PDB file of C-alpha atoms in Angstrom:
ATOM      1  CA  MET A   1       2.476 -12.279   7.350  1.00  0.00           C
ATOM      2  CA  VAL A   2      -0.315 -13.835   9.462  1.00  0.00           C
ATOM      3  CA  ASN A   3       1.894 -13.591  12.449  1.00  0.00           C
ATOM      4  CA  VAL A   4       2.667 -10.376  11.813  1.00  0.00           C
ATOM      5  CA  LEU A   5      -1.241  -9.220  10.584  1.00  0.00           C
ATOM      6  CA  PRO A   6      -3.037 -11.457  12.931  1.00  0.00           C
ATOM      7  CA  ASN A   7      -5.964  -9.816  12.966  1.00  0.00           C
ATOM      8  CA  ALA A   8      -6.265  -8.829   9.976  1.00  0.00           C
ATOM      9  CA  PRO A   9      -8.672  -9.645   7.418  1.00  0.00           C
ATOM     10  CA  TYR A  10      -7.088 -11.509   4.625  1.00  0.00           C
ATOM     11  CA  GLU A  11      -9.113 -12.165   1.013  1.00  0.00           C
ATOM     12  CA  ALA A  12      -7.829 -15.066  -1.076  1.00  0.00           C
ATOM     13  CA  GLU A  13      -8.940 -15.942  -4.721  1.00  0.00           C
ATOM     14  CA  GLY A  14      -9.702 -19.649  -3.377  1.00  0.00           C
ATOM     15  CA  VAL A  15     -12.232 -18.388  -0.578  1.00  0.00           C
ATOM     16  CA  SER A  16     -15.566 -19.122  -1.077  1.00  0.00           C
ATOM     17  CA  PHE A  17     -17.408 -15.759  -1.257  1.00  0.00           C
ATOM     18  CA  ASP A  18     -19.989 -15.271   1.869  1.00  0.00           C
ATOM     19  CA  PRO A  19     -23.334 -14.263   0.566  1.00  0.00           C
ATOM     20  CA  GLU A  20     -24.170 -13.283   4.125  1.00  0.00           C
ATOM     21  CA  ARG A  21     -20.480 -11.296   4.684  1.00  0.00           C
ATOM     22  CA  TRP A  22     -20.567  -9.721   1.487  1.00  0.00           C
ATOM     23  CA  SER A  23     -17.052 -10.530   1.360  1.00  0.00           C
ATOM     24  CA  HIS A  24     -14.127 -13.201   0.169  1.00  0.00           C
ATOM     25  CA  GLU A  25     -12.574 -12.570   3.325  1.00  0.00           C
ATOM     26  CA  TYR A  26     -11.482 -14.390   6.107  1.00  0.00           C
ATOM     27  CA  ARG A  27      -9.714 -14.217   9.639  1.00  0.00           C
ATOM     28  CA  ALA A  28      -6.099 -15.603   9.740  1.00  0.00           C
ATOM     29  CA  ASP A  29      -6.739 -17.939  12.816  1.00  0.00           C
ATOM     30  CA  THR A  30      -8.921 -19.752   9.868  1.00  0.00           C
ATOM     31  CA  LEU A  31      -6.090 -20.245   7.558  1.00  0.00           C
ATOM     32  CA  ARG A  32      -5.433 -23.507   5.821  1.00  0.00           C
ATOM     33  CA  THR A  33      -2.105 -24.690   6.683  1.00  0.00           C
ATOM     34  CA  THR A  34      -1.060 -26.905   4.880  1.00  0.00           C
ATOM     35  CA  SER A  35       0.838 -25.408   1.874  1.00  0.00           C
ATOM     36  CA  GLY A  36      -0.364 -27.387  -0.344  1.00  0.00           C
ATOM     37  CA  ALA A  37      -4.033 -26.172   1.122  1.00  0.00           C
ATOM     38  CA  LEU A  38      -2.404 -22.833   1.178  1.00  0.00           C
ATOM     39  CA  GLU A  39      -1.586 -22.691  -2.837  1.00  0.00           C
ATOM     40  CA  ALA A  40      -4.920 -22.778  -3.250  1.00  0.00           C
ATOM     41  CA  LEU A  41      -5.718 -19.636  -1.948  1.00  0.00           C
ATOM     42  CA  LEU A  42      -3.029 -17.408  -4.023  1.00  0.00           C
ATOM     43  CA  PRO A  43      -2.976 -14.654  -4.039  1.00  0.00           C
ATOM     44  CA  ILE A  44      -3.538 -13.869  -0.755  1.00  0.00           C
ATOM     45  CA  LEU A  45      -4.305 -10.025  -0.047  1.00  0.00           C
ATOM     46  CA  VAL A  46      -4.839  -8.055   2.892  1.00  0.00           C
ATOM     47  CA  ASP A  47      -5.597  -4.635   3.641  1.00  0.00           C
ATOM     48  CA  ALA A  48      -5.526  -3.559   7.161  1.00  0.00           C
ATOM     49  CA  ASP A  49      -5.232  -0.044   9.054  1.00  0.00           C
ATOM     50  CA  VAL A  50      -2.504  -0.782  11.681  1.00  0.00           C
ATOM     51  CA  PRO A  51      -0.601   1.899  14.314  1.00  0.00           C
ATOM     52  CA  ALA A  52       3.184   2.823  12.865  1.00  0.00           C
ATOM     53  CA  ASP A  53       4.618   0.983  15.817  1.00  0.00           C
ATOM     54  CA  GLY A  54       7.831  -1.299  14.299  1.00  0.00           C
ATOM     55  CA  VAL A  55       5.427  -3.464  11.982  1.00  0.00           C
ATOM     56  CA  GLU A  56       6.630  -2.405   8.851  1.00  0.00           C
ATOM     57  CA  GLN A  57      10.036  -4.177   9.154  1.00  0.00           C
ATOM     58  CA  SER A  58       8.195  -7.220  10.984  1.00  0.00           C
ATOM     59  CA  LEU A  59       5.880  -7.066   6.997  1.00  0.00           C
ATOM     60  CA  VAL A  60       9.333  -6.641   4.794  1.00  0.00           C
ATOM     61  CA  ARG A  61      11.079  -9.284   6.449  1.00  0.00           C
ATOM     62  CA  ALA A  62       8.419 -11.398   6.629  1.00  0.00           C
ATOM     63  CA  LEU A  63       6.993 -10.219   2.919  1.00  0.00           C
ATOM     64  CA  GLY A  64       9.676 -12.466   1.010  1.00  0.00           C
ATOM     65  CA  THR A  65       9.630 -12.469  -3.010  1.00  0.00           C
ATOM     66  CA  GLY A  66       5.912 -11.283  -2.986  1.00  0.00           C
ATOM     67  CA  PRO A  67       5.191  -7.697  -4.029  1.00  0.00           C
ATOM     68  CA  ALA A  68       3.604  -5.433  -1.024  1.00  0.00           C
ATOM     69  CA  THR A  69       2.756  -2.090  -0.293  1.00  0.00           C
ATOM     70  CA  ILE A  70       3.049   0.135   2.977  1.00  0.00           C
ATOM     71  CA  ASP A  71       1.237   3.544   3.031  1.00  0.00           C
ATOM     72  CA  TRP A  72       1.255   6.225   5.139  1.00  0.00           C
ATOM     73  CA  HIS A  73      -1.807   8.865   4.418  1.00  0.00           C
ATOM     74  CA  GLY A  74      -1.034  12.643   5.909  1.00  0.00           C
ATOM     75  CA  VAL A  75      -1.456  16.273   4.577  1.00  0.00           C
ATOM     76  CA  TRP A  76       2.167  17.422   3.237  1.00  0.00           C
ATOM     77  CA  PRO A  77       2.211  21.147   3.791  1.00  0.00           C
ATOM     78  CA  ASP A  78       0.561  24.312   1.937  1.00  0.00           C
ATOM     79  CA  ALA A  79       3.473  25.941  -0.963  1.00  0.00           C
ATOM     80  CA  PRO A  80       1.935  29.557  -1.034  1.00  0.00           C
ATOM     81  CA  GLU A  81       4.533  30.392  -2.794  1.00  0.00           C
ATOM     82  CA  LEU A  82       3.320  27.373  -6.018  1.00  0.00           C
ATOM     83  CA  GLY A  83      -0.277  28.298  -4.921  1.00  0.00           C
ATOM     84  CA  HIS A  84      -0.653  24.858  -3.937  1.00  0.00           C
ATOM     85  CA  LEU A  85      -3.142  24.654  -0.403  1.00  0.00           C
ATOM     86  CA  ALA A  86      -2.877  21.174   1.600  1.00  0.00           C
ATOM     87  CA  ASN A  87      -5.631  18.302   0.076  1.00  0.00           C
ATOM     88  CA  SER A  88      -5.131  15.554   2.629  1.00  0.00           C
ATOM     89  CA  LYS A  89      -7.338  13.238   0.317  1.00  0.00           C
ATOM     90  CA  TYR A  90      -5.273  12.092  -2.048  1.00  0.00           C
ATOM     91  CA  GLU A  91      -1.498  12.820   0.455  1.00  0.00           C
ATOM     92  CA  GLY A  92       1.115  10.911   1.197  1.00  0.00           C
ATOM     93  CA  VAL A  93       3.910   8.244   1.382  1.00  0.00           C
ATOM     94  CA  GLN A  94       4.215   4.543  -0.728  1.00  0.00           C
ATOM     95  CA  ALA A  95       6.446   2.238  -0.424  1.00  0.00           C
ATOM     96  CA  VAL A  96       5.993  -0.587  -2.738  1.00  0.00           C
ATOM     97  CA  PHE A  97       8.254  -3.927  -2.515  1.00  0.00           C
ATOM     98  CA  ASN A  98       9.274  -6.152  -4.835  1.00  0.00           C
ATOM     99  CA  THR A  99       7.980  -4.279  -7.885  1.00  0.00           C
ATOM    100  CA  ASP A 100       8.483  -0.808  -9.251  1.00  0.00           C
ATOM    101  CA  ASP A 101       4.868   0.819  -9.721  1.00  0.00           C
ATOM    102  CA  VAL A 102       2.281   1.704  -7.733  1.00  0.00           C
ATOM    103  CA  ASP A 103      -0.544  -1.182  -8.856  1.00  0.00           C
ATOM    104  CA  TRP A 104       2.105  -4.110  -8.649  1.00  0.00           C
ATOM    105  CA  GLU A 105       1.789  -5.270 -12.035  1.00  0.00           C
ATOM    106  CA  ARG A 106       5.459  -5.026 -12.554  1.00  0.00           C
ATOM    107  CA  PRO A 107       7.694  -7.195 -10.776  1.00  0.00           C
ATOM    108  CA  ALA A 108      11.612  -5.756  -9.407  1.00  0.00           C
ATOM    109  CA  GLY A 109      14.033  -7.358  -7.191  1.00  0.00           C
ATOM    110  CA  ASP A 110      13.933  -3.783  -4.678  1.00  0.00           C
ATOM    111  CA  HIS A 111      12.028  -1.202  -4.124  1.00  0.00           C
ATOM    112  CA  THR A 112      10.028   1.798  -4.815  1.00  0.00           C
ATOM    113  CA  VAL A 113       8.997   5.256  -2.906  1.00  0.00           C
ATOM    114  CA  PHE A 114       5.957   7.131  -4.247  1.00  0.00           C
ATOM    115  CA  VAL A 115       5.314  10.439  -2.642  1.00  0.00           C
ATOM    116  CA  HIS A 116       1.493  11.077  -3.549  1.00  0.00           C
ATOM    117  CA  MET A 117       0.837  14.848  -4.196  1.00  0.00           C
ATOM    118  CA  THR A 118      -2.461  14.674  -5.459  1.00  0.00           C
ATOM    119  CA  LYS A 119      -4.626  12.119  -7.726  1.00  0.00           C
ATOM    120  CA  PHE A 120      -2.924  13.336 -10.581  1.00  0.00           C
ATOM    121  CA  GLY A 121      -0.054  14.376 -10.027  1.00  0.00           C
ATOM    122  CA  ASN A 122       2.085  17.554  -9.041  1.00  0.00           C
ATOM    123  CA  LEU A 123       5.272  17.806 -10.656  1.00  0.00           C
ATOM    124  CA  PRO A 124       5.744  21.205  -9.463  1.00  0.00           C
ATOM    125  CA  ARG A 125       5.060  20.849  -5.656  1.00  0.00           C
ATOM    126  CA  ALA A 126       6.485  17.330  -5.712  1.00  0.00           C
ATOM    127  CA  GLN A 127       9.750  19.167  -6.704  1.00  0.00           C
ATOM    128  CA  TRP A 128       9.220  21.745  -3.974  1.00  0.00           C
ATOM    129  CA  LEU A 129       8.410  19.089  -0.947  1.00  0.00           C
ATOM    130  CA  ALA A 130      11.571  17.832  -1.713  1.00  0.00           C
ATOM    131  CA  ALA A 131      13.982  20.233  -2.152  1.00  0.00           C
ATOM    132  CA  GLN A 132      12.692  21.456   1.440  1.00  0.00           C
ATOM    133  CA  VAL A 133      14.520  17.912   2.781  1.00  0.00           C
ATOM    134  CA  GLY A 134      17.860  17.987  -0.125  1.00  0.00           C
ATOM    135  CA  ALA A 135      16.134  15.758  -2.018  1.00  0.00           C
ATOM    136  CA  SER A 136      15.295  15.721  -5.973  1.00  0.00           C
ATOM    137  CA  VAL A 137      12.522  14.471  -7.466  1.00  0.00           C
ATOM    138  CA  LEU A 138      13.904  11.186  -9.834  1.00  0.00           C
ATOM    139  CA  GLY A 139      10.795  10.592 -12.479  1.00  0.00           C
ATOM    140  CA  GLY A 140       7.529  12.438 -13.652  1.00  0.00           C
ATOM    141  CA  PRO A 141       4.414  12.178 -12.715  1.00  0.00           C
ATOM    142  CA  MET A 142       2.124   9.089 -12.156  1.00  0.00           C
ATOM    143  CA  VAL A 143      -1.517   7.975 -11.501  1.00  0.00           C
ATOM    144  CA  GLY A 144      -2.403   5.730  -8.675  1.00  0.00           C
ATOM    145  CA  TRP A 145      -3.391   5.053  -5.730  1.00  0.00           C
TER     146      TRP A 145
END
């Protein structure tokens, strides 16, 4: 993961809180390199905004069986026939890997794609959006993101 996102800030359970930076974060170039030292840091989290330039494939190959998510934020088109306007704050797509829920609480051997509509879900709008590309919604609304 460090090779895929070398400049991202990492946060780890085993890293002391830094009161000057008010954070548990550290840079990848300061990562301990022995496996025993890495185990003491688990779980390691990274949250980075990166350009969509192919890093997605490298990230999926590197993560192995660990949980991860890739999120794309954007704005869905208006659906005037449903009375819905775009809401850029909560709209986008989220692919989760090795888990089947938005909060990574249930391990799974595959991935799930979530389409975010609003903070509380909007099944009619999700069904309308899926129909625009010849697809259908597979599940009900969920709170997340």
